[in-house]
mmCIF file of C-alpha atoms in Angstrom:
data_model
loop_
_atom_site.group_PDB
_atom_site.id
_atom_site.type_symbol
_atom_site.label_atom_id
_atom_site.label_comp_id
_atom_site.label_asym_id
_atom_site.label_seq_id
_atom_site.Cartn_x
_atom_site.Cartn_y
_atom_site.Cartn_z
ATOM 1 C CA MET A 1 0.000 0.000 0.000
ATOM 2 C CA LYS A 2 2.797 2.344 0.936
ATOM 3 C CA LYS A 3 4.668 1.503 -2.271
ATOM 4 C CA ALA A 4 1.572 2.353 -4.345
ATOM 5 C CA LEU A 5 1.148 5.665 -2.517
ATOM 6 C CA VAL A 6 4.791 6.526 -3.089
ATOM 7 C CA ALA A 7 4.425 5.694 -6.766
ATOM 8 C CA VAL A 8 1.398 7.947 -7.067
ATOM 9 C CA LEU A 9 3.251 10.779 -5.371
ATOM 10 C CA VAL A 10 6.252 10.305 -7.625
ATOM 11 C CA LEU A 11 4.022 10.392 -10.699
ATOM 12 C CA ALA A 12 2.315 13.533 -9.389
ATOM 13 C CA VAL A 13 5.639 15.222 -8.830
ATOM 14 C CA LEU A 14 6.851 14.234 -12.266
ATOM 15 C CA ALA A 15 3.608 15.469 -13.840
ATOM 16 C CA ALA A 16 3.837 18.752 -11.992
ATOM 17 C CA ALA A 17 7.437 19.095 -13.025
ATOM 18 C CA GLY A 18 6.456 18.389 -16.602
ATOM 19 C CA VAL A 19 3.684 20.962 -16.550
ATOM 20 C CA GLY A 20 5.936 23.435 -14.816
ATOM 21 C CA GLY A 21 8.637 22.811 -17.358
ATOM 22 C CA TRP A 22 6.142 23.296 -20.176
ATOM 23 C CA TYR A 23 4.900 26.562 -18.695
ATOM 24 C CA PHE A 24 8.476 27.672 -18.153
ATOM 25 C CA GLN A 25 9.330 26.942 -21.757
ATOM 26 C CA GLN A 26 6.207 28.743 -22.961
ATOM 27 C CA SER A 27 6.921 31.735 -20.750
ATOM 28 C CA ARG A 28 10.500 31.888 -21.949
ATOM 29 C CA HIS A 29 9.336 31.617 -25.562
ATOM 30 C CA LEU A 30 6.834 34.426 -24.944
ATOM 31 C CA SER A 31 9.504 36.593 -23.317
ATOM 32 C CA GLU A 32 11.848 36.006 -26.238
ATOM 33 C CA PHE A 33 9.075 36.974 -28.667
ATOM 34 C CA ALA A 34 8.277 40.140 -26.684
ATOM 35 C CA ALA A 35 11.946 41.184 -26.697
ATOM 36 C CA THR A 36 12.621 40.501 -30.387
ATOM 37 C CA PRO A 37 12.426 43.679 -32.453
ATOM 38 C CA THR A 38 10.454 43.943 -35.667
ATOM 39 C CA ALA A 39 12.222 45.794 -38.481
ATOM 40 C CA LEU A 40 9.691 48.272 -39.862
ATOM 41 C CA PRO A 41 10.942 49.751 -43.152
ATOM 42 C CA ALA A 42 8.832 52.887 -42.638
ATOM 43 C CA PRO A 43 6.698 54.374 -39.845
ATOM 44 C CA VAL A 44 3.300 52.699 -39.529
ATOM 45 C CA THR A 45 0.270 54.700 -38.360
ATOM 46 C CA VAL A 46 -2.545 52.707 -36.762
ATOM 47 C CA ASP A 47 -5.925 53.976 -35.557
ATOM 48 C CA ILE A 48 -7.029 52.002 -32.498
ATOM 49 C CA PRO A 49 -10.791 52.417 -31.981
ATOM 50 C CA PRO A 50 -12.335 52.840 -28.523
ATOM 51 C CA GLY A 51 -13.146 49.522 -26.857
ATOM 52 C CA THR A 52 -10.377 47.598 -28.630
ATOM 53 C CA GLY A 53 -9.424 44.598 -26.481
ATOM 54 C CA PRO A 54 -6.213 42.535 -26.406
ATOM 55 C CA ARG A 55 -7.205 40.049 -29.119
ATOM 56 C CA ALA A 56 -8.497 42.720 -31.502
ATOM 57 C CA LEU A 57 -5.377 44.810 -30.906
ATOM 58 C CA ALA A 58 -3.145 41.827 -31.565
ATOM 59 C CA ARG A 59 -4.856 41.158 -34.894
ATOM 60 C CA LEU A 60 -4.763 44.840 -35.846
ATOM 61 C CA LEU A 61 -1.030 45.245 -35.172
ATOM 62 C CA ALA A 62 -0.202 41.943 -36.828
ATOM 63 C CA ASP A 63 -2.170 42.913 -39.937
ATOM 64 C CA ARG A 64 -0.173 46.171 -40.122
ATOM 65 C CA GLY A 65 3.156 44.370 -39.633
ATOM 66 C CA VAL A 66 3.906 45.986 -36.284
ATOM 67 C CA VAL A 67 4.136 42.538 -34.624
ATOM 68 C CA THR A 68 4.914 39.235 -36.355
ATOM 69 C CA ASP A 69 2.509 36.915 -34.522
ATOM 70 C CA ALA A 70 -1.003 37.916 -33.415
ATOM 71 C CA GLU A 71 -1.478 34.919 -31.099
ATOM 72 C CA LEU A 72 1.823 35.377 -29.266
ATOM 73 C CA PHE A 73 1.197 39.107 -28.914
ATOM 74 C CA TYR A 74 -2.284 38.416 -27.521
ATOM 75 C CA ARG A 75 -0.836 35.962 -24.992
ATOM 76 C CA TYR A 76 1.805 38.501 -24.018
ATOM 77 C CA LEU A 77 -0.862 41.150 -23.417
ATOM 78 C CA ARG A 78 -2.803 38.682 -21.257
ATOM 79 C CA ARG A 79 0.267 37.610 -19.305
ATOM 80 C CA GLU A 80 1.181 41.231 -18.518
ATOM 81 C CA ASP A 81 -2.476 42.075 -17.745
ATOM 82 C CA LEU A 82 -2.345 45.037 -20.169
ATOM 83 C CA GLY A 83 -5.933 44.703 -21.392
ATOM 84 C CA PRO A 84 -7.440 47.222 -18.923
ATOM 85 C CA ARG A 85 -4.699 49.752 -19.741
ATOM 86 C CA LEU A 86 -5.062 49.802 -23.533
ATOM 87 C CA LYS A 87 -5.988 53.263 -24.819
ATOM 88 C CA ALA A 88 -7.678 54.217 -28.054
ATOM 89 C CA GLY A 89 -6.124 56.718 -30.417
ATOM 90 C CA GLU A 90 -3.827 57.204 -33.384
ATOM 91 C CA TYR A 91 -0.401 55.627 -32.892
ATOM 92 C CA GLU A 92 2.760 55.725 -34.957
ATOM 93 C CA PHE A 93 5.150 52.762 -34.743
ATOM 94 C CA GLU A 94 8.754 52.933 -35.951
ATOM 95 C CA GLY A 95 11.258 50.112 -36.148
ATOM 96 C CA PRO A 96 13.171 48.427 -34.853
ATOM 97 C CA LEU A 97 10.391 47.933 -32.311
ATOM 98 C CA THR A 98 9.802 45.034 -29.940
ATOM 99 C CA PRO A 99 6.290 43.732 -29.208
ATOM 100 C CA ALA A 100 6.838 44.762 -25.586
ATOM 101 C CA GLN A 101 7.567 48.333 -26.677
ATOM 102 C CA ALA A 102 4.526 48.351 -28.971
ATOM 103 C CA ALA A 103 2.327 47.129 -26.124
ATOM 104 C CA GLU A 104 3.689 49.735 -23.705
ATOM 105 C CA LYS A 105 3.137 52.485 -26.277
ATOM 106 C CA VAL A 106 -0.571 51.672 -26.462
ATOM 107 C CA ALA A 107 -0.932 50.984 -22.736
ATOM 108 C CA SER A 108 0.634 54.329 -21.813
ATOM 109 C CA GLY A 109 -1.305 56.304 -24.441
ATOM 110 C CA GLN A 110 1.702 57.570 -26.409
ATOM 111 C CA VAL A 111 -0.493 58.714 -29.297
ATOM 112 C CA LYS A 112 0.828 60.342 -32.444
ATOM 113 C CA LEU A 113 1.033 64.124 -32.187
ATOM 114 C CA HIS A 114 0.365 66.514 -35.060
ATOM 115 C CA ARG A 115 2.114 69.875 -35.211
ATOM 116 C CA PHE A 116 1.257 73.047 -37.095
ATOM 117 C CA THR A 117 2.800 76.506 -37.073
ATOM 118 C CA VAL A 118 0.960 79.810 -37.464
ATOM 119 C CA PRO A 119 3.193 82.707 -38.614
ATOM 120 C CA GLU A 120 2.722 86.209 -37.274
ATOM 121 C CA GLY A 121 0.438 88.649 -39.055
ATOM 122 C CA LEU A 122 -2.050 86.264 -40.695
ATOM 123 C CA ARG A 123 -5.779 86.868 -40.835
ATOM 124 C CA ALA A 124 -8.181 84.265 -39.446
ATOM 125 C CA GLU A 125 -9.194 83.243 -42.972
ATOM 126 C CA GLU A 126 -5.522 82.426 -43.647
ATOM 127 C CA ILE A 127 -5.002 80.585 -40.363
ATOM 128 C CA LEU A 128 -7.986 78.224 -40.488
ATOM 129 C CA PRO A 129 -6.773 76.347 -43.611
ATOM 130 C CA LEU A 130 -3.485 75.659 -41.788
ATOM 131 C CA LEU A 131 -5.487 73.963 -39.057
ATOM 132 C CA GLY A 132 -7.535 72.058 -41.605
ATOM 133 C CA ALA A 133 -4.350 70.736 -43.243
ATOM 134 C CA SER A 134 -2.697 69.756 -39.946
ATOM 135 C CA GLY A 135 -3.684 66.087 -40.102
ATOM 136 C CA LEU A 136 -5.910 66.436 -37.052
ATOM 137 C CA GLY A 137 -9.074 65.844 -39.047
ATOM 138 C CA LEU A 138 -10.537 69.236 -38.167
ATOM 139 C CA ASP A 139 -13.665 70.360 -40.023
ATOM 140 C CA LEU A 140 -13.011 73.704 -41.735
ATOM 141 C CA ARG A 141 -16.707 74.621 -41.692
ATOM 142 C CA LYS A 142 -16.904 74.056 -37.940
ATOM 143 C CA LEU A 143 -13.749 76.112 -37.425
ATOM 144 C CA GLU A 144 -15.238 78.957 -39.431
ATOM 145 C CA ALA A 145 -18.506 78.784 -37.479
ATOM 146 C CA PHE A 146 -16.708 79.101 -34.144
ATOM 147 C CA THR A 147 -14.887 82.263 -35.248
ATOM 148 C CA THR A 148 -18.118 84.246 -34.874
ATOM 149 C CA ASP A 149 -19.977 82.071 -32.350
ATOM 150 C CA ALA A 150 -20.945 84.472 -29.549
ATOM 151 C CA ALA A 151 -21.122 81.821 -26.810
ATOM 152 C CA PHE A 152 -17.739 80.334 -27.737
ATOM 153 C CA LEU A 153 -16.053 83.731 -28.009
ATOM 154 C CA ARG A 154 -17.442 84.801 -24.642
ATOM 155 C CA GLU A 155 -16.287 81.597 -22.957
ATOM 156 C CA ALA A 156 -12.846 81.840 -24.592
ATOM 157 C CA GLY A 157 -12.413 85.424 -23.405
ATOM 158 C CA VAL A 158 -12.501 87.211 -26.766
ATOM 159 C CA PRO A 159 -13.903 90.732 -26.239
ATOM 160 C CA ALA A 160 -15.263 91.055 -29.772
ATOM 161 C CA LYS A 161 -17.768 89.604 -32.219
ATOM 162 C CA SER A 162 -15.023 87.876 -34.178
ATOM 163 C CA ILE A 163 -11.967 85.825 -33.293
ATOM 164 C CA GLU A 164 -9.857 87.944 -35.663
ATOM 165 C CA GLY A 165 -6.535 88.843 -34.023
ATOM 166 C CA PHE A 166 -6.845 86.358 -31.157
ATOM 167 C CA LEU A 167 -5.460 83.232 -32.866
ATOM 168 C CA PHE A 168 -1.963 83.566 -31.485
ATOM 169 C CA PRO A 169 0.959 82.894 -33.866
ATOM 170 C CA ASP A 170 2.851 79.905 -32.477
ATOM 171 C CA THR A 171 3.624 76.216 -33.002
ATOM 172 C CA TYR A 172 0.918 73.925 -31.617
ATOM 173 C CA THR A 173 0.836 70.184 -30.962
ATOM 174 C CA PHE A 174 -2.346 68.127 -30.653
ATOM 175 C CA ALA A 175 -3.401 64.491 -30.894
ATOM 176 C CA LYS A 176 -5.924 63.415 -33.510
ATOM 177 C CA GLY A 177 -9.482 63.529 -32.248
ATOM 178 C CA VAL A 178 -9.194 66.950 -30.629
ATOM 179 C CA ARG A 179 -12.295 69.074 -31.181
ATOM 180 C CA GLU A 180 -12.326 72.242 -33.241
ATOM 181 C CA GLU A 181 -13.301 74.456 -30.311
ATOM 182 C CA ALA A 182 -10.483 73.015 -28.201
ATOM 183 C CA VAL A 183 -7.862 73.971 -30.796
ATOM 184 C CA LEU A 184 -9.233 77.483 -31.232
ATOM 185 C CA GLY A 185 -9.607 77.849 -27.471
ATOM 186 C CA LYS A 186 -5.963 76.926 -26.953
ATOM 187 C CA MET A 187 -4.865 79.526 -29.496
ATOM 188 C CA VAL A 188 -6.963 82.222 -27.845
ATOM 189 C CA ALA A 189 -5.593 81.215 -24.440
ATOM 190 C CA ARG A 190 -2.047 81.693 -25.768
ATOM 191 C CA ALA A 191 -2.980 85.133 -27.080
ATOM 192 C CA LEU A 192 -4.386 86.181 -23.708
ATOM 193 C CA GLU A 193 -1.346 84.731 -21.947
ATOM 194 C CA GLU A 194 0.977 86.895 -24.044
ATOM 195 C CA TYR A 195 -1.263 89.890 -23.465
ATOM 196 C CA ARG A 196 -0.907 89.441 -19.695
ATOM 197 C CA LYS A 197 2.881 89.354 -20.068
ATOM 198 C CA ALA A 198 2.847 92.539 -22.140
ATOM 199 C CA ASP A 199 0.404 94.170 -19.739
ATOM 200 C CA ALA A 200 2.782 93.518 -16.839
ATOM 201 C CA ALA A 201 5.351 95.689 -18.646
ATOM 202 C CA ARG A 202 2.837 98.355 -19.726
ATOM 203 C CA LYS A 203 4.374 101.815 -19.953
ATOM 204 C CA PRO A 204 2.820 104.463 -17.651
ATOM 205 C CA GLY A 205 0.206 106.516 -19.466
ATOM 206 C CA VAL A 206 -0.729 103.829 -21.988
ATOM 207 C CA LYS A 207 -4.451 103.342 -21.424
ATOM 208 C CA LEU A 208 -5.368 100.835 -24.140
ATOM 209 C CA GLY A 209 -7.851 98.132 -23.169
ATOM 210 C CA LEU A 210 -7.650 94.480 -24.200
ATOM 211 C CA LEU A 211 -9.345 94.824 -27.593
ATOM 212 C CA GLN A 212 -7.586 98.113 -28.345
ATOM 213 C CA THR A 213 -4.219 96.537 -27.559
ATOM 214 C CA PHE A 214 -4.765 93.675 -29.972
ATOM 215 C CA THR A 215 -6.070 96.108 -32.584
ATOM 216 C CA LEU A 216 -3.042 98.403 -32.419
ATOM 217 C CA ALA A 217 -0.656 95.448 -32.160
ATOM 218 C CA SER A 218 -2.155 93.928 -35.318
ATOM 219 C CA ILE A 219 -1.535 97.176 -37.208
ATOM 220 C CA VAL A 220 2.052 97.326 -35.933
ATOM 221 C CA GLU A 221 2.503 93.695 -37.002
ATOM 222 C CA LYS A 222 1.306 94.414 -40.543
ATOM 223 C CA GLU A 223 3.271 97.643 -40.935
ATOM 224 C CA THR A 224 6.776 96.279 -40.464
ATOM 225 C CA GLY A 225 8.701 93.090 -40.997
ATOM 226 C CA ALA A 226 11.631 94.394 -38.955
ATOM 227 C CA PRO A 227 11.264 93.325 -35.292
ATOM 228 C CA GLU A 228 13.430 96.183 -34.022
ATOM 229 C CA GLU A 229 11.055 98.740 -35.581
ATOM 230 C CA ARG A 230 7.898 97.628 -33.805
ATOM 231 C CA PRO A 231 8.275 99.860 -30.694
ATOM 232 C CA ARG A 232 8.947 102.927 -32.868
ATOM 233 C CA ILE A 233 6.068 102.164 -35.246
ATOM 234 C CA ALA A 234 3.862 101.858 -32.149
ATOM 235 C CA CYS A 235 5.191 105.197 -30.920
ATOM 236 C CA VAL A 236 4.098 106.897 -34.156
ATOM 237 C CA PHE A 237 0.566 105.582 -33.794
ATOM 238 C CA HIS A 238 0.367 106.511 -30.105
ATOM 239 C CA ASN A 239 1.517 110.030 -30.970
ATOM 240 C CA ARG A 240 -1.095 110.353 -33.704
ATOM 241 C CA LEU A 241 -3.851 109.052 -31.434
ATOM 242 C CA ARG A 242 -2.838 111.468 -28.691
ATOM 243 C CA LYS A 243 -2.928 114.414 -31.110
ATOM 244 C CA GLY A 244 -6.283 113.350 -32.586
ATOM 245 C CA MET A 245 -4.743 112.628 -35.996
ATOM 246 C CA ARG A 246 -6.069 109.841 -38.201
ATOM 247 C CA LEU A 247 -3.780 106.816 -38.286
ATOM 248 C CA GLU A 248 -3.840 106.660 -42.118
ATOM 249 C CA THR A 249 -2.355 103.172 -42.291
ATOM 250 C CA ASP A 250 -2.762 101.156 -45.502
ATOM 251 C CA PRO A 251 -3.220 97.686 -43.917
ATOM 252 C CA THR A 252 -6.492 98.812 -42.332
ATOM 253 C CA VAL A 253 -7.804 99.956 -45.718
ATOM 254 C CA LEU A 254 -6.851 96.634 -47.265
ATOM 255 C CA TYR A 255 -8.800 94.921 -44.498
ATOM 256 C CA ALA A 256 -11.777 97.222 -45.068
ATOM 257 C CA MET A 257 -11.775 96.376 -48.764
ATOM 258 C CA ARG A 258 -11.653 92.673 -47.893
ATOM 259 C CA LEU A 259 -14.763 93.073 -45.771
ATOM 260 C CA LEU A 260 -16.538 95.043 -48.495
ATOM 261 C CA ARG A 261 -15.605 92.859 -51.474
ATOM 262 C CA GLY A 262 -15.161 89.433 -49.924
ATOM 263 C CA VAL A 263 -11.753 89.069 -51.587
ATOM 264 C CA PHE A 264 -8.395 90.239 -50.281
ATOM 265 C CA THR A 265 -6.119 92.232 -52.573
ATOM 266 C CA LYS A 266 -2.682 93.722 -51.893
ATOM 267 C CA ASN A 267 -3.255 96.744 -54.132
ATOM 268 C CA LEU A 268 -4.970 99.951 -53.092
ATOM 269 C CA THR A 269 -6.537 102.586 -55.311
ATOM 270 C CA ARG A 270 -7.302 106.240 -54.623
ATOM 271 C CA GLU A 271 -10.957 105.288 -54.566
ATOM 272 C CA ASP A 272 -10.240 102.716 -51.834
ATOM 273 C CA LEU A 273 -8.619 105.386 -49.686
ATOM 274 C CA ARG A 274 -11.705 107.587 -50.107
ATOM 275 C CA THR A 275 -14.187 104.814 -49.287
ATOM 276 C CA LEU A 276 -15.923 105.352 -45.945
ATOM 277 C CA HIS A 277 -15.623 102.274 -43.742
ATOM 278 C CA PRO A 278 -15.027 101.735 -40.005
ATOM 279 C CA TYR A 279 -11.684 100.067 -40.807
ATOM 280 C CA ASN A 280 -10.519 102.804 -43.194
ATOM 281 C CA THR A 281 -8.229 104.861 -40.966
ATOM 282 C CA TYR A 282 -7.787 107.433 -43.742
ATOM 283 C CA LYS A 283 -11.448 108.372 -43.260
ATOM 284 C CA VAL A 284 -12.171 107.468 -39.614
ATOM 285 C CA ALA A 285 -10.273 108.803 -36.609
ATOM 286 C CA GLY A 286 -8.965 106.562 -33.870
ATOM 287 C CA LEU A 287 -8.425 102.829 -33.897
ATOM 288 C CA PRO A 288 -10.560 100.592 -36.114
ATOM 289 C CA PRO A 289 -13.214 98.402 -34.403
ATOM 290 C CA GLY A 290 -10.927 95.383 -34.022
ATOM 291 C CA PRO A 291 -7.715 93.672 -35.080
ATOM 292 C CA ILE A 292 -6.871 93.179 -38.741
ATOM 293 C CA ALA A 293 -4.580 90.146 -38.200
ATOM 294 C CA SER A 294 -3.017 88.087 -35.419
ATOM 295 C CA PRO A 295 -0.153 89.947 -33.715
ATOM 296 C CA GLY A 296 2.784 88.179 -32.120
ATOM 297 C CA ALA A 297 4.238 88.736 -28.671
ATOM 298 C CA ALA A 298 6.642 91.490 -29.799
ATOM 299 C CA ALA A 299 3.843 93.517 -31.407
ATOM 300 C CA LEU A 300 1.703 93.216 -28.248
ATOM 301 C CA GLN A 301 4.634 94.400 -26.164
ATOM 302 C CA ALA A 302 5.245 97.321 -28.529
ATOM 303 C CA ALA A 303 1.597 98.392 -28.370
ATOM 304 C CA LEU A 304 1.705 98.649 -24.575
ATOM 305 C CA ALA A 305 5.312 99.815 -24.223
ATOM 306 C CA PRO A 306 6.101 101.964 -27.272
ATOM 307 C CA GLN A 307 9.443 103.621 -27.762
ATOM 308 C CA ASP A 308 9.726 107.278 -26.732
ATOM 309 C CA CYS A 309 9.796 109.391 -29.878
ATOM 310 C CA GLU A 310 8.427 112.569 -31.462
ATOM 311 C CA ASP A 311 7.679 110.939 -34.789
ATOM 312 C CA LEU A 312 4.335 111.266 -36.536
ATOM 313 C CA PHE A 313 5.220 109.718 -39.901
ATOM 314 C CA PHE A 314 7.203 106.864 -41.389
ATOM 315 C CA VAL A 315 8.056 105.987 -44.979
ATOM 316 C CA SER A 316 9.095 102.630 -46.393
ATOM 317 C CA ARG A 317 12.648 102.136 -47.640
ATOM 318 C CA ASN A 318 11.230 99.366 -49.853
ATOM 319 C CA ASP A 319 13.288 96.727 -48.071
ATOM 320 C CA GLY A 320 11.012 96.019 -45.110
ATOM 321 C CA THR A 321 12.361 98.899 -43.007
ATOM 322 C CA HIS A 322 11.289 102.533 -42.617
ATOM 323 C CA VAL A 323 12.561 106.057 -42.077
ATOM 324 C CA PHE A 324 10.771 108.198 -39.483
ATOM 325 C CA CYS A 325 9.820 111.874 -39.293
ATOM 326 C CA PRO A 326 8.348 114.237 -36.692
ATOM 327 C CA THR A 327 6.974 116.798 -39.205
ATOM 328 C CA TYR A 328 4.924 116.795 -42.376
ATOM 329 C CA ASP A 329 7.629 118.643 -44.345
ATOM 330 C CA CYS A 330 10.144 115.987 -43.408
ATOM 331 C CA HIS A 331 7.623 113.330 -44.374
ATOM 332 C CA GLN A 332 7.068 114.886 -47.797
ATOM 333 C CA ALA A 333 10.810 114.985 -48.431
ATOM 334 C CA LEU A 334 11.135 111.324 -47.531
ATOM 335 C CA VAL A 335 8.192 110.378 -49.735
ATOM 336 C CA LYS A 336 9.912 112.111 -52.626
ATOM 337 C CA GLN A 337 13.199 110.336 -51.890
ATOM 338 C CA TRP A 338 11.959 106.825 -51.128
ATOM 339 C CA GLN A 339 8.781 106.593 -53.181
ATOM 340 C CA VAL A 340 8.954 108.962 -56.167
ATOM 341 C CA GLU A 341 12.677 109.137 -56.936
ATOM 342 C CA TYR A 342 13.412 105.576 -55.834
ATOM 343 C CA PHE A 343 10.951 104.052 -58.287
ATOM 344 C CA GLN A 344 11.981 106.439 -61.035
ATOM 345 C CA LYS A 345 15.543 105.136 -60.668
ATOM 346 C CA GLN A 346 14.247 101.559 -60.669
ATOM 347 C CA GLN A 347 12.441 102.142 -63.952
ATOM 348 C CA ALA A 348 15.416 103.927 -65.505
ATOM 349 C CA THR A 349 17.918 101.216 -64.588
ATOM 350 C CA PRO A 350 18.336 98.786 -67.495
ATOM 351 C CA ARG A 351 17.494 95.225 -66.591
ATOM 352 C CA LYS A 352 20.208 92.622 -66.975
ATOM 353 C CA PRO A 353 19.480 90.164 -69.771
#
C-alpha cells in the first residue's frame, strides 16, 4: 500500500514538473518573442478604436506588420495584464520595435502628435486652412462657425464679435481627435497669456484696453517686418492718437476692402482710400473696431510699451524697413526720396538680360 502511494506521489511530482517545465518553456518563448524587435521599413500609423481589447489589438497590429505573430502578442498582453490599460487613439510605430515596446506604447497612451505653425500677421481666414491641413481631421466649416460664435467667443475670453486677431501665432501640438473648439480655445488662451505678459510691462500713461491693444498690435505687425522697428512704429501711432490725428495706415484699408468685397487684394486705389468704412483709418479717426490680423508677442509688447519718440510719420525704404519723421515737411521729403525718386531710378535702370 505504501509503495503504491509513493508511486502515485512520484508520478504527481513528475507530472507537476512536466507541466511546470512546459509553462516555463512557454513563458520563456513568450519573453523572447516580446523582446525581439520587428524591423519596420517605414513608420506605420494605426488607428485604435475605442473599446479595442487585447485580441483585436493583436490582430490589428499583426495585420499592419507591427508585430509578427497575433497569437503570441495576444498571450503577451494577457500575461502582462495590459488589457485594462489599452488606450484608443492614433499611434505611430517605428522600427526596430519590440512587441513589448509596442504594447507599452498603447498601454501608456503615447499617441501620435500633429504639429502646425501659425506665422505672425495672418488673418483668421488664412489661419484656419493651416489647421484644416494639420492632419488632425478638423472640419473647416466648424472652425469657421466658431470664429463668430458668440457663446464660444465669450467663454474663450474674446472681447469682440469675431476671433480675428486672437489666434496667437505659435507652433501647436495636438493628438488626432481633438475638437475644433479646443484647438481654437488653446490659441486664444495663448494670445491672452501673451497679453498678460505685455500688460505687466505696460508703460505708464498707456491706457489701451484688451481689444484696443490687440487692434493696435495687429496694425504694428502688418506695418513692419523688422522686429526692431515695432516699438517705434507703435510710438508713431500713439503720438497720432494722442494728437487726434487719423492713423492713415494702408493695412487697415486693405482689411476694409476685404470686408466690403469678400476678396483680399494687396493693391490699393485712390478710390479705396476715399471709401468710408469703419476700418478705413484714412477716413475714420482713432483705432478701427478690431484687429486686422493676429499679432505676435513682440507687437503686443510694442503696443503697450512703445518707444519714446516725437515721430508722426514713417516711410518705407522698400526693403522692409522705414525712415521716421516728426513733421509733415520731413515726411514729404522722404516720400519724394523713397517713393517717387526711388521708383523712377528703378524704372530707368536697365534690366540685366
